[in-house]
Coordinates of C-alpha atoms in Angstrom, one line a residue:
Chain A
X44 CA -14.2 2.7 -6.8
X45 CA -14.2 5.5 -9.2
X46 CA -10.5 6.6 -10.7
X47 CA -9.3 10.1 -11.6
X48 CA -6.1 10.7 -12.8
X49 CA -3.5 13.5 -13.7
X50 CA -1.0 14.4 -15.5
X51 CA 2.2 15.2 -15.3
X52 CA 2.5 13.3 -12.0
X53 CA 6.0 16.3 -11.6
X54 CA 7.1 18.9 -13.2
X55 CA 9.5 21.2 -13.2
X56 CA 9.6 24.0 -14.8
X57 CA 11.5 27.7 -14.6
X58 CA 10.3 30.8 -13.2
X59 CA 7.4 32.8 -15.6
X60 CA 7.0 30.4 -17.6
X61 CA 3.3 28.7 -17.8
X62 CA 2.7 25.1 -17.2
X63 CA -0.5 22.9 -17.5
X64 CA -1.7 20.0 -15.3
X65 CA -5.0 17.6 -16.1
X66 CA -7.2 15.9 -14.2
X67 CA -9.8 13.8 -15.6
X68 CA -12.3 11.3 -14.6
X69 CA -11.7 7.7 -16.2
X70 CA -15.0 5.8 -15.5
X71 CA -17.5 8.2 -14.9
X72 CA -18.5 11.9 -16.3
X73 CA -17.9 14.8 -14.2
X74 CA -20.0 18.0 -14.8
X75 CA -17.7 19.3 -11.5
X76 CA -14.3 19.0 -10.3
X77 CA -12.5 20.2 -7.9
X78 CA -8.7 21.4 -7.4
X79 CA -6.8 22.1 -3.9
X80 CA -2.8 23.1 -3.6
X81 CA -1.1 21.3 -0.9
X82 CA 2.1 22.6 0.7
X83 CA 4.6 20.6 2.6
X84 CA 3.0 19.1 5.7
X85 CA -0.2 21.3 5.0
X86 CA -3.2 20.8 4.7
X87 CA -5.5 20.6 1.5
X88 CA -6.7 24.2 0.2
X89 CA -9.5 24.5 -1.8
X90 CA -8.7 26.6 -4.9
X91 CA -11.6 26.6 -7.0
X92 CA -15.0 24.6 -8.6
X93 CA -14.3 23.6 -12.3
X94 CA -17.7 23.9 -14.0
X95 CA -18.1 21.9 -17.2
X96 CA -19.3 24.4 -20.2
X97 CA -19.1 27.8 -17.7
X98 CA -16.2 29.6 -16.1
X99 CA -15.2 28.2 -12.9
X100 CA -15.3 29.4 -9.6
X101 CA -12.7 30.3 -7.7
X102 CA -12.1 30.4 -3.8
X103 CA -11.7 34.1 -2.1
X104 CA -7.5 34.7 -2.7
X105 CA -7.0 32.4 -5.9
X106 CA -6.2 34.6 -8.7
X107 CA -8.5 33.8 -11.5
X108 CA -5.9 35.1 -13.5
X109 CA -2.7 33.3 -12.9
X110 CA -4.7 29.7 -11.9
X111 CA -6.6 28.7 -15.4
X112 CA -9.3 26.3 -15.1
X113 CA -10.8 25.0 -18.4
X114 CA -13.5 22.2 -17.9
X115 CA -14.0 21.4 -22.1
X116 CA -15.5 18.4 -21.6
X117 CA -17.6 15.6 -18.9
X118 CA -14.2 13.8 -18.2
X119 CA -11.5 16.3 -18.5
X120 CA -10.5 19.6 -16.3
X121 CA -7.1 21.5 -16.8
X122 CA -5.2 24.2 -14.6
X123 CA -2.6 26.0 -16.3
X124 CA -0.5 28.1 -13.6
X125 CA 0.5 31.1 -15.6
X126 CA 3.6 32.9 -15.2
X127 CA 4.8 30.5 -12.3
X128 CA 6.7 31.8 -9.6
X129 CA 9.1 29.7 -6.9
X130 CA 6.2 30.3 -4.7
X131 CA 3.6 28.6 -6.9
X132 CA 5.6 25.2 -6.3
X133 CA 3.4 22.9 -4.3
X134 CA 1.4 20.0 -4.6
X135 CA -1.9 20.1 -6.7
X136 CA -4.9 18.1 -6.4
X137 CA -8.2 17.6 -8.0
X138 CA -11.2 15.9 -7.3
X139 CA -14.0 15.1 -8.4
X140 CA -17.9 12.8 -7.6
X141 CA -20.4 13.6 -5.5
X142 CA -21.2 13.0 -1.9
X143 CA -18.1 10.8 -1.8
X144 CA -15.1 12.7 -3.5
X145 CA -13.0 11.2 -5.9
X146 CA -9.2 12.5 -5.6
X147 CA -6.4 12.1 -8.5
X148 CA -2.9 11.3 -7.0
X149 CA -1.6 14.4 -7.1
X150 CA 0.9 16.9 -9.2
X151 CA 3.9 18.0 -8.1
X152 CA 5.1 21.1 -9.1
X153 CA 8.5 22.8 -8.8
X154 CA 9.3 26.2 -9.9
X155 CA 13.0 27.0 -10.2
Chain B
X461 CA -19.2 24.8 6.0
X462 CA -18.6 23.3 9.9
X463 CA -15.4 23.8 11.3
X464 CA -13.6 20.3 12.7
X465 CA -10.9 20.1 15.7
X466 CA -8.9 16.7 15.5
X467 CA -5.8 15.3 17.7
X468 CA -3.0 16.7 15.6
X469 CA -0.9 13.4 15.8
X470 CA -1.3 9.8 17.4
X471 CA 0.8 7.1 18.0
X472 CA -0.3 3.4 17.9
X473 CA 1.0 0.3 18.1
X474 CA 0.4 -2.9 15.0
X475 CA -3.1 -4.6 16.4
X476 CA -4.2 -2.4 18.2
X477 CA -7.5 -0.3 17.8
X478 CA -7.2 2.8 17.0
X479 CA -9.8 5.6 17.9
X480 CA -9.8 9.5 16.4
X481 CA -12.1 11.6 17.6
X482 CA -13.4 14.3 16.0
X483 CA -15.3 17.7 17.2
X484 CA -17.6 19.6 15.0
X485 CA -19.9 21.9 17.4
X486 CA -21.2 23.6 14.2
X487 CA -22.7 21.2 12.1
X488 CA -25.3 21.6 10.3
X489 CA -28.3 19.7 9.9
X490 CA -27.8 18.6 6.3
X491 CA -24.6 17.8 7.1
X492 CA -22.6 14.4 6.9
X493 CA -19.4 13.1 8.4
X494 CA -16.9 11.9 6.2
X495 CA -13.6 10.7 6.8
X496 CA -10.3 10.8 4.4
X497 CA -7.2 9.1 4.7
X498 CA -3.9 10.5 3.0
X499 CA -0.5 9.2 2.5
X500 CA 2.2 11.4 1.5
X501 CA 2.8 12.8 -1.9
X502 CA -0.7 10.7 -3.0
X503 CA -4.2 12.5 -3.1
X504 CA -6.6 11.7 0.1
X505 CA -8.6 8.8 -0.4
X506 CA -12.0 8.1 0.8
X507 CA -12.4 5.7 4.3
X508 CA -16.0 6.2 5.5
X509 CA -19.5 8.6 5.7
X510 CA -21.9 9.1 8.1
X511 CA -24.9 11.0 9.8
X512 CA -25.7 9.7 12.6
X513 CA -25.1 6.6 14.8
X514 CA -22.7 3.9 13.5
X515 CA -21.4 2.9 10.1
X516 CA -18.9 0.4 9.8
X517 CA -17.2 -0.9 6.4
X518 CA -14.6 -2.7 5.5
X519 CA -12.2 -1.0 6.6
X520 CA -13.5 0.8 9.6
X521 CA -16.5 2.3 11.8
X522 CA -17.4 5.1 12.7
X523 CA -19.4 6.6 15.4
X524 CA -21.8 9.6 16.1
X525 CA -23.6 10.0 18.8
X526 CA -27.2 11.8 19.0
X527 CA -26.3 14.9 19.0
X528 CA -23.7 14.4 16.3
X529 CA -21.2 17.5 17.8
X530 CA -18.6 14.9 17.3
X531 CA -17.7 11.8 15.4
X532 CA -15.1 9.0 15.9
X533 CA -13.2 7.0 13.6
X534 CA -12.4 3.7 14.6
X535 CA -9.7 1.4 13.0
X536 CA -9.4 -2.0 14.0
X537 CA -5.7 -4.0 14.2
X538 CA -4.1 -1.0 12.7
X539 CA -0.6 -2.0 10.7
X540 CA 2.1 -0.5 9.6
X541 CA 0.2 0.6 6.3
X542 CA -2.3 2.6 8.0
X543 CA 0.6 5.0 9.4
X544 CA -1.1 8.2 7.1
X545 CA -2.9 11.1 8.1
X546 CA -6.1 11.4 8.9
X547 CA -9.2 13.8 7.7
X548 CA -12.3 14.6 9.2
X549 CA -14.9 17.0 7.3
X550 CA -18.4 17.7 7.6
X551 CA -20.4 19.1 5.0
X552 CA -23.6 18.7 3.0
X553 CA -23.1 15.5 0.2
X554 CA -26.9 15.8 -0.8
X555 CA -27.0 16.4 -4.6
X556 CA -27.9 20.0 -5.3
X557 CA -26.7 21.3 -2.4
X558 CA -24.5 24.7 -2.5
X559 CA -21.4 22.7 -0.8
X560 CA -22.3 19.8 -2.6
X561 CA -18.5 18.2 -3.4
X562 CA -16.8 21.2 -1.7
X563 CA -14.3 20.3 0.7
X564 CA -12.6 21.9 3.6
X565 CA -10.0 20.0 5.2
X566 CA -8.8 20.5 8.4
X567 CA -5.4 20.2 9.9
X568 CA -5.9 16.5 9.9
X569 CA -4.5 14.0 12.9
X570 CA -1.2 12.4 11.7
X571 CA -1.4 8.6 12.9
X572 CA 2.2 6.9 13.3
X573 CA 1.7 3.1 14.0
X574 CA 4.9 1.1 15.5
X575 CA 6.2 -2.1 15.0

């Protein structure tokens, strides 16, 4: 089947500071991904729509602001959590495909 | 997008059948069934899609009856390995649709499977 990966796979990094995670699609293009936060024995949470060439769209309580989605190319989207806060440490996923989705394995991210 | 109700945990034994039944009362009518499996600390993976009646793969089947209100998951000689949770989600997977790739996950039914 298809493969997305990301990277980092964890990271750590300390309080305001801004960190960037990637997701892209190995074997096929992408014109939309997807990215969801996971906390601990939660479910997925959609976050936003990462749009190839447009601004993406984000879900109704993601701040467009702090959660950075840039979708440059077919193969390639990027969050960049701005500014992170203890609280913004969970797990992020993307995805991306059509009728069947595509998930990457997932970036964990602590905040000290 | 359709609202699902699962079992939130099950407990199963190796080789035995396993069944997870799903309830979606709202779905729509260009809406599929699709099922996701996730282990911990890895993204959910893909395990089957359906409309309506039965689809089996590889790996499982699933069922739907006519009026497709629910759907159930069926996994053969479960192991060890298939100890993972468990996603049901209904939405619309036609190209060009509004939802099209959108996901909303429900709580999800945590399967343990016993020696």
């Amino acid at each position: 089947g298809a493969v997305v990966s990301q990277h980092p796979s964890r990271v750590i990094c300390k309080s305001g500071t801004s960190v960037k995670i990637e997701c892209r699609s190995l074997d096929f293009q992408a014109t939309t991904m997807f990215w969801y936060r996971q906390f601990p024995k939660k479910s997925l949470m959609l976050m936003a729509t990462s749009n190839e060439g447009s601004k993406a769209t984000y879900e109704q309580g993601v701040e467009k602001d702090k959660f950075l989605i840039n979708h440059a190319s077919l193969t390639l989207s990027t969050l960049t959590v701005t500014s992170a806060h203890p609280e913004d440490s969970s797990f992020y996923i993307c995805s991306a495909g059509g009728g069947e989705q595509y998930f990457g394995p997932g970036t964990r991210l602590t905040v000290t | 997008l359709a609202k699902t109700t699962q079992p939130i945990s099950m407990d199963s034994y190796e080789g035995q059948e396993v069944n997870i039944t799903c309830s979606h009362n709202n779905i729509a009518t260009n809406d599929y069934i699709t099922w996701y499996q996730q282990f911990p600390s890895q993204g959910p993976r893909f395990i089957i899609q359906g409309y309506k009646t039965k689809v089996t793969n590889e790996v499982a089947s699933l069922f739907i009856p006519a009026d497709r209100k629910s759907s159930t998951l069926s996994l053969p000689r479960v192991s060890l390995s298939d100890t993972a949770v468990y996603y049901c989600l209904v939405g619309d997977v036609e190209a060009g649709g509004t939802s099209y790739g959108k996901l909303t996950f429900g709580q999800g039914t945590i399967l343990t499977v016993h020696p």
